[in-house]
Short mmCIF file of C-alpha atoms in Angstrom, two decimals:
data_model
loop_
_atom_site.label_atom_id
_atom_site.label_comp_id
_atom_site.label_asym_id
_atom_site.label_seq_id
_atom_site.Cartn_x
_atom_site.Cartn_y
_atom_site.Cartn_z
CA MET X 1 28.94 -28.57 28.59
CA ILE X 2 26.20 -28.08 31.17
CA LEU X 3 24.67 -25.52 28.81
CA ASN X 4 24.64 -28.07 26.00
CA ILE X 5 22.95 -30.68 28.18
CA ALA X 6 20.34 -28.15 29.27
CA CYS X 7 19.74 -27.20 25.63
CA LEU X 8 19.35 -30.81 24.59
CA ALA X 9 17.00 -31.56 27.48
CA LEU X 10 14.80 -28.58 26.61
CA LEU X 11 14.79 -29.50 22.93
CA THR X 12 13.82 -33.09 23.76
CA ILE X 13 11.01 -31.94 26.04
CA GLY X 14 9.74 -29.60 23.35
CA VAL X 15 9.81 -32.20 20.61
CA VAL X 16 8.15 -34.86 22.79
CA ILE X 17 5.34 -32.46 23.75
CA PHE X 18 4.92 -31.48 20.11
CA PHE X 19 4.66 -35.16 19.21
CA GLY X 20 1.94 -35.53 21.82
CA ALA X 21 0.10 -32.59 20.27
CA VAL X 22 0.24 -34.21 16.84
CA ILE X 23 -1.08 -37.52 18.17
CA GLY X 24 -3.81 -35.69 20.06
CA VAL X 25 -4.95 -33.73 17.01
CA LEU X 26 -5.01 -36.87 14.88
CA ARG X 27 -6.54 -39.33 17.34
CA PHE X 28 -8.95 -37.45 19.63
CA PRO X 29 -12.61 -37.81 18.73
CA ASP X 30 -14.06 -34.30 18.60
CA PHE X 31 -13.23 -30.65 18.11
CA TYR X 32 -12.84 -29.71 21.77
CA SER X 33 -10.47 -32.46 22.81
CA ARG X 34 -8.41 -31.85 19.67
CA MET X 35 -8.17 -28.16 20.47
CA HIS X 36 -7.22 -29.10 24.02
CA ALA X 37 -4.32 -31.22 22.78
CA ALA X 38 -3.15 -28.66 20.25
CA GLY X 39 -3.65 -25.58 22.39
CA ILE X 40 -1.94 -26.69 25.57
CA SER X 41 1.02 -28.54 24.15
CA ASP X 42 1.65 -26.13 21.27
CA THR X 43 2.32 -23.21 23.58
CA MET X 44 4.36 -25.25 26.05
CA SER X 45 6.56 -26.94 23.47
CA THR X 46 7.21 -23.74 21.53
CA ILE X 47 8.27 -21.99 24.71
CA SER X 48 10.63 -24.81 25.67
CA LEU X 49 12.15 -24.96 22.16
CA LEU X 50 12.69 -21.20 22.08
CA THR X 51 14.23 -21.25 25.55
CA ALA X 52 16.66 -23.88 24.27
CA PHE X 53 17.60 -21.59 21.37
CA ALA X 54 18.12 -18.70 23.79
CA LEU X 55 20.34 -20.85 26.03
CA PHE X 56 22.37 -21.94 23.01
CA GLN X 57 23.05 -18.29 22.19
CA LEU X 58 24.65 -17.81 25.62
CA HIS X 59 27.71 -19.89 24.65
CA ASP X 60 29.78 -16.74 24.24
CA LEU X 61 28.52 -13.70 26.06
CA SER X 62 28.51 -10.64 23.83
CA TRP X 63 26.08 -7.80 23.22
CA PRO X 64 24.76 -9.04 19.84
CA ASN X 65 24.10 -12.47 21.32
CA LEU X 66 22.34 -10.99 24.32
CA LEU X 67 20.23 -8.96 21.91
CA VAL X 68 19.21 -12.16 20.15
CA VAL X 69 18.31 -13.70 23.52
CA GLY X 70 16.18 -10.68 24.32
CA LYS X 71 14.38 -10.94 20.99
CA ILE X 72 13.73 -14.65 21.55
CA PHE X 73 12.20 -13.88 24.92
CA PHE X 74 9.99 -11.26 23.27
CA ILE X 75 8.74 -14.04 20.98
CA VAL X 76 8.19 -16.28 24.02
CA ALA X 77 6.14 -13.58 25.72
CA PHE X 78 4.16 -13.03 22.53
CA ILE X 79 3.40 -16.73 22.06
CA SER X 80 2.47 -17.29 25.70
CA LEU X 81 -0.08 -14.49 25.29
CA THR X 82 -1.47 -15.37 21.88
CA GLY X 83 -1.51 -19.19 22.06
CA PRO X 84 -3.97 -19.59 24.94
CA THR X 85 -6.05 -16.66 23.71
CA SER X 86 -6.50 -18.12 20.24
CA THR X 87 -7.41 -21.51 21.74
CA HIS X 88 -9.94 -19.79 23.97
CA ALA X 89 -11.36 -17.85 21.02
CA LEU X 90 -11.82 -21.02 18.95
CA MET X 91 -13.43 -22.89 21.84
CA HIS X 92 -15.70 -19.95 22.61
CA ALA X 93 -16.76 -19.64 18.98
CA GLY X 94 -17.52 -23.36 18.84
CA TYR X 95 -19.55 -23.17 22.05
CA GLN X 96 -21.48 -20.13 20.88
CA ARG X 97 -22.54 -22.04 17.78
CA ARG X 98 -24.12 -24.65 20.12
CA ASN X 99 -21.69 -27.27 18.98
CA ARG X 100 -21.68 -28.82 22.44
CA PRO X 101 -19.08 -31.46 23.27
CA PRO X 102 -20.43 -35.00 22.95
CA VAL X 103 -21.24 -36.69 26.26
CA ARG X 104 -21.39 -40.40 27.01
CA LYS X 105 -24.89 -41.82 26.84
CA GLN X 106 -24.88 -43.29 30.38
CA GLU X 107 -24.77 -39.86 31.94
CA PRO X 108 -28.08 -37.97 31.81
CA ASP X 109 -27.67 -34.50 30.37
CA GLU X 110 -30.49 -32.09 29.60
CA ASP X 111 -28.17 -29.71 27.84
CA MET X 112 -27.72 -32.00 24.87
CA THR X 113 -29.93 -31.25 21.93
CA MET J 1 -6.55 -44.61 -7.76
CA LYS J 2 -4.68 -44.06 -4.51
CA THR J 3 -1.74 -46.23 -5.58
CA LEU J 4 -1.67 -44.48 -8.94
CA GLY J 5 -1.40 -41.15 -7.16
CA ALA J 6 1.33 -42.46 -4.88
CA ILE J 7 3.31 -43.74 -7.87
CA ALA J 8 2.98 -40.40 -9.65
CA VAL J 9 4.10 -38.53 -6.54
CA ILE J 10 7.09 -40.82 -6.02
CA ILE J 11 8.20 -40.57 -9.66
CA THR J 12 7.86 -36.78 -9.72
CA GLY J 13 9.66 -36.46 -6.39
CA ALA J 14 12.49 -38.70 -7.58
CA LEU J 15 12.83 -36.65 -10.78
CA LEU J 16 12.91 -33.41 -8.81
CA LEU J 17 15.53 -34.79 -6.43
CA TYR J 18 17.56 -36.03 -9.40
CA ALA J 19 17.35 -32.62 -11.09
CA SER J 20 18.26 -30.72 -7.94
CA GLU J 21 21.76 -32.21 -8.10
CA ASP J 22 22.45 -30.05 -11.16
CA PHE J 23 21.84 -26.84 -9.21
CA PRO J 24 24.90 -24.83 -8.25
CA ALA J 25 25.70 -24.97 -4.55
CA TRP J 26 24.06 -22.36 -2.36
CA GLY J 27 26.14 -19.16 -2.46
CA ASP J 28 28.49 -20.59 -5.11
CA PRO J 29 30.49 -17.64 -6.54
CA HIS J 30 30.92 -19.46 -9.87
CA SER J 31 27.23 -20.06 -10.53
CA PRO J 32 25.82 -18.27 -13.59
CA ALA J 33 23.58 -16.07 -11.45
CA SER J 34 26.59 -14.71 -9.54
CA GLN J 35 28.87 -14.31 -12.53
CA TYR J 36 26.64 -12.16 -14.70
CA ARG J 37 27.92 -8.59 -14.69
CA VAL J 38 24.68 -6.99 -13.45
CA SER J 39 24.55 -9.12 -10.34
CA GLN J 40 28.26 -8.54 -9.76
CA HIS J 41 27.62 -4.82 -9.96
CA TYR J 42 24.82 -5.12 -7.41
CA ILE J 43 26.86 -7.24 -5.05
CA LEU J 44 30.01 -5.11 -5.20
CA LYS J 45 28.67 -1.60 -5.60
CA THR J 46 25.33 -1.46 -3.76
CA PHE J 47 26.76 -0.19 -0.50
CA GLU J 48 29.09 2.28 -2.23
CA GLU J 49 26.35 3.73 -4.39
CA THR J 50 23.40 3.82 -2.00
CA SER J 51 24.84 3.36 1.52
CA VAL J 52 22.15 0.73 2.18
CA PRO J 53 23.54 -2.44 3.81
CA ASN J 54 20.56 -4.58 2.77
CA MET J 55 21.10 -5.30 -0.91
CA VAL J 56 17.55 -6.52 -1.44
CA THR J 57 16.03 -3.23 -0.31
CA ALA J 58 18.38 -1.21 -2.50
CA ILE J 59 17.60 -3.29 -5.59
CA LEU J 60 13.87 -3.30 -4.87
CA ALA J 61 13.39 0.40 -4.27
CA ASP J 62 16.27 2.00 -6.14
CA TYR J 63 17.68 0.01 -9.06
CA ARG J 64 14.31 -1.54 -9.85
CA GLY J 65 12.22 1.39 -8.67
CA TYR J 66 9.87 1.26 -11.68
CA ASP J 67 9.03 -2.36 -10.99
CA THR J 68 8.15 -1.68 -7.37
CA LEU J 69 6.16 1.42 -8.30
CA PHE J 70 3.94 -0.61 -10.55
CA GLU J 71 3.70 -3.44 -8.02
CA THR J 72 2.28 -0.86 -5.63
CA VAL J 73 -0.10 0.32 -8.32
CA VAL J 74 -1.14 -3.30 -8.91
CA ILE J 75 -2.01 -3.71 -5.22
CA PHE J 76 -3.91 -0.42 -5.30
CA THR J 77 -5.82 -1.46 -8.42
CA ALA J 78 -6.62 -4.89 -6.99
CA GLY J 79 -8.00 -3.30 -3.84
CA ILE J 80 -10.08 -0.81 -5.80
CA ALA J 81 -11.39 -3.60 -8.03
CA ILE J 82 -12.44 -5.73 -5.05
CA ILE J 83 -14.16 -2.77 -3.43
CA ALA J 84 -15.88 -1.90 -6.70
CA ILE J 85 -17.20 -5.45 -7.10
CA LEU J 86 -18.24 -6.16 -3.50
CA ARG J 87 -19.38 -2.84 -2.10
CA GLY J 88 -23.14 -2.68 -2.08
CA PRO J 89 -25.90 -0.70 -0.41
CA ILE J 90 -26.27 -0.98 3.36
CA ASP J 91 -28.90 -3.58 4.22
CA LYS J 92 -31.29 -2.67 7.03
CA ARG J 93 -31.74 -6.27 8.13
CA VAL J 94 -28.10 -6.40 9.19
CA ARG J 95 -28.81 -4.09 12.11
CA LEU J 96 -30.77 -6.87 13.81
CA ARG J 97 -27.83 -9.22 13.63
CA LEU J 98 -25.61 -6.50 15.01
CA ALA J 99 -27.67 -6.23 18.21
CA SER J 100 -27.40 -9.93 18.97
CA GLU J 101 -23.74 -9.87 18.12
CA LYS J 102 -23.08 -7.11 20.63
CA LYS J 103 -24.32 -9.34 23.43
CA LEU J 104 -22.09 -12.11 22.18
CA ARG J 105 -19.00 -9.97 22.06
CA GLU J 106 -19.39 -8.45 25.49
CA SER J 107 -19.01 -11.82 27.13
CA ASN J 108 -15.61 -12.44 25.57
CA LEU J 109 -13.45 -10.42 27.93
CA ILE J 110 -10.24 -12.43 27.47
CA LEU J 111 -10.09 -11.89 23.73
CA ALA J 112 -10.77 -8.18 24.01
CA GLN J 113 -8.16 -7.57 26.69
CA THR J 114 -5.47 -9.57 24.89
CA CYS J 115 -6.07 -7.66 21.68
CA ARG J 116 -6.04 -4.37 23.55
CA LEU J 117 -2.60 -5.35 24.79
CA LEU J 118 -1.24 -6.73 21.53
CA VAL J 119 -2.48 -4.34 18.85
CA PRO J 120 -0.19 -1.43 19.85
CA ILE J 121 2.80 -3.78 20.02
CA ILE J 122 2.02 -5.18 16.58
CA GLN J 123 1.64 -1.69 15.12
CA LEU J 124 4.91 -0.56 16.68
CA PHE J 125 6.61 -3.61 15.23
CA ALA J 126 5.13 -2.81 11.82
CA LEU J 127 6.63 0.68 11.94
CA TYR J 128 9.95 -0.84 12.99
CA VAL J 129 9.87 -3.24 10.04
CA ILE J 130 9.14 -0.38 7.63
CA ALA J 131 11.86 1.87 9.01
CA HIS J 132 14.43 -0.89 9.44
CA GLY J 133 14.21 -2.21 5.89
CA HIS J 134 17.60 -0.65 5.16
CA HIS J 135 19.42 -2.87 7.63
CA SER J 136 17.41 -6.06 8.01
CA PRO J 137 14.77 -8.02 6.11
CA GLY J 138 11.67 -5.91 5.88
CA GLY J 139 10.41 -2.84 4.13
CA GLY J 140 7.20 -1.29 2.99
CA PHE J 141 5.36 -4.41 1.83
CA GLN J 142 6.07 -6.47 4.95
CA GLY J 143 5.50 -3.65 7.40
CA GLY J 144 2.34 -2.60 5.60
CA VAL J 145 0.95 -6.12 5.78
CA ILE J 146 1.70 -6.31 9.51
CA PHE J 147 0.00 -2.96 10.08
CA GLY J 148 -3.04 -4.03 8.05
CA GLY J 149 -3.08 -7.29 10.00
CA SER J 150 -3.25 -5.41 13.28
CA LEU J 151 -6.35 -3.56 12.07
CA ILE J 152 -7.88 -6.86 10.94
CA LEU J 153 -7.15 -8.32 14.39
CA LEU J 154 -9.02 -5.39 15.91
CA ALA J 155 -11.97 -6.08 13.60
CA ILE J 156 -12.00 -9.80 14.43
CA SER J 157 -11.65 -9.53 18.19
CA PHE J 158 -14.17 -6.70 18.65
CA GLN J 159 -16.45 -5.85 15.75
CA LEU J 160 -15.87 -4.55 12.28
CA GLN J 161 -17.34 -1.27 13.46
CA THR J 162 -14.64 -0.89 16.12
CA ALA J 163 -11.93 -0.96 13.48
CA LEU J 164 -13.96 1.22 11.12
CA ASP J 165 -14.26 3.84 13.88
CA ARG J 166 -10.47 4.12 13.85
CA VAL J 167 -9.93 3.88 10.10
CA SER J 168 -13.11 4.58 8.19
CA GLU J 169 -13.71 3.17 4.74
CA LYS J 170 -13.19 6.56 3.15
CA LYS J 171 -9.96 7.08 5.04
CA ALA J 172 -8.61 3.67 4.03
CA ILE J 173 -9.16 4.26 0.32
CA LEU J 174 -7.76 7.78 0.64
CA LEU J 175 -4.62 6.48 2.37
CA ALA J 176 -4.14 3.86 -0.34
CA GLY J 177 -4.15 6.62 -2.92
CA VAL J 178 -1.82 8.73 -0.78
CA GLY J 179 0.70 5.85 -0.74
CA VAL J 180 0.87 5.64 -4.52
CA LEU J 181 1.00 9.44 -4.62
CA ILE J 182 4.00 9.53 -2.24
CA TYR J 183 5.87 7.00 -4.38
CA SER J 184 5.21 8.60 -7.74
CA GLY J 185 5.52 12.06 -6.19
CA ILE J 186 9.08 11.34 -5.10
CA GLY J 187 9.78 10.19 -8.65
CA LEU J 188 8.20 13.35 -10.02
CA VAL J 189 10.25 15.58 -7.71
CA CYS J 190 13.38 13.89 -9.07
CA LEU J 191 12.14 14.65 -12.57
CA LEU J 192 11.44 18.29 -11.71
CA LEU J 193 14.90 18.75 -10.21
CA GLY J 194 16.46 17.68 -13.49
CA GLY J 195 17.23 14.00 -12.92
CA ASN J 196 15.62 10.83 -14.19
CA PHE J 197 12.33 9.52 -12.82
CA LEU J 198 13.02 7.87 -9.41
CA ASP J 199 16.70 8.86 -9.51
CA TYR J 200 16.93 9.76 -5.83
CA SER J 201 20.52 11.04 -5.90
CA ILE J 202 19.25 14.30 -7.41
CA LEU J 203 17.38 14.95 -4.16
CA HIS J 204 20.61 15.84 -2.35
CA ASN J 205 20.06 19.57 -2.81
CA LEU J 206 16.60 19.33 -1.33
CA LEU J 207 17.61 17.16 1.65
CA GLN J 208 20.96 18.91 2.30
CA VAL J 209 22.96 15.66 2.24
CA ASP J 210 25.42 14.08 -0.17
CA PRO J 211 24.01 12.22 -3.19
CA ILE J 212 24.69 8.74 -1.77
CA THR J 213 22.78 9.40 1.46
CA ALA J 214 20.06 11.02 -0.63
CA ARG J 215 19.51 7.68 -2.38
CA SER J 216 19.14 5.99 1.00
CA HIS J 217 16.61 8.61 2.13
CA GLY J 218 14.74 8.32 -1.16
CA ILE J 219 14.39 4.57 -0.59
CA LEU J 220 12.92 5.23 2.88
CA GLY J 221 10.39 7.66 1.44
CA VAL J 222 9.34 5.19 -1.20
CA GLU J 223 8.96 2.41 1.38
CA ILE J 224 6.67 4.62 3.45
CA GLY J 225 4.48 5.14 0.38
CA VAL J 226 4.33 1.39 -0.25
CA ALA J 227 3.42 0.77 3.39
CA PHE J 228 0.51 3.24 3.26
CA THR J 229 -0.97 1.53 0.21
CA VAL J 230 -0.47 -2.06 1.39
CA ALA J 231 -1.81 -1.48 4.93
CA SER J 232 -4.95 0.36 3.90
CA ILE J 233 -5.74 -1.95 0.97
CA MET J 234 -5.35 -5.00 3.22
CA PHE J 235 -7.85 -3.57 5.67
CA ALA J 236 -10.26 -2.37 2.99
CA ILE J 237 -10.30 -5.82 1.34
CA TYR J 238 -10.94 -7.53 4.68
CA ALA J 239 -13.72 -5.12 5.60
CA ASN J 240 -15.47 -5.70 2.29
CA LEU J 241 -15.03 -9.48 2.21
CA SER J 242 -16.11 -10.11 5.82
CA SER J 243 -19.26 -8.00 5.64
CA ARG J 244 -20.23 -8.90 2.06
CA GLY J 245 -19.66 -5.32 0.99
CA ARG J 246 -22.08 -3.82 3.51
CA MET J 247 -19.50 -2.53 6.00
CA LYS J 248 -21.74 -3.70 8.84
CA GLY J 249 -21.93 -6.77 10.98
CA GLY J 250 -18.79 -8.50 9.89
CA LEU J 251 -17.80 -11.99 10.86
#
């Protein structure tokens, strides 16, 4: 019972964060803020969804189920490494191409070209 | 125009949904596909005849061994064709770009360290997928693609040259040929021992096991051949496409 509630809570958190990521990607004005929305919430929501799956597997404790839980946590470790790195790589590539983020006109900025 | 497109999509979708009702239910034992005698033979006898729990692997590499052999040859031929079209002489101007790129890459410590950590894990997983094709989804094609992908990751996160230092162009093409050679060589050994081409059960004298286990081992050998070809052709195609056939610079 408690396990089910925990699963549902984690699933809800994951889906809500994913929804935020979708809105961010669709509505934010430029590349960097879109990547910010997608990069941060994608990793977080995937981890919370996968943790919910792992918890759901713990309903009956047996070796095959524990093996599945272990595999899920391998995926979690993999995603928590690759997600931020790929976001960083995209941002870095964009910055290297001198595609600087747009700045409001009131603030003076010599870096803008 | 937009509404016209929407109407067309809705009508086609409705037709598809309407037609999907006529499909047999998923896993229905009375559907035509399950009742035909060949598929019944596969479903009932695969484990008895080959001792491979994963039916798909047994059908792919044993019952339909010819098909898979020529699929591997198709991948090999496609890779060779792409290399033959793209590969050109090394341009001296590229060296200039390389120098500026080196400065660019050195600054990206995070990417390099993450890839240093991940590439061995990915390659180990690829070997697991190849070797575990008998028991779970996987096999030579999937494992080979994962292995090739790990080399491509190395080329993206460092430079193309870093990956080419590990697996040179010559080595990649050689390994692709070796893969096809392993596959057809196993078939030829079967032929030489007096069986049919790709009839692995005849290998039991050579491997000192019973004929059923010999089929299972034959499938593993064939999968390894497929993996060699797929992995090296994947990498060779990437190396040619990303450097416009010059094998220098890269993305």
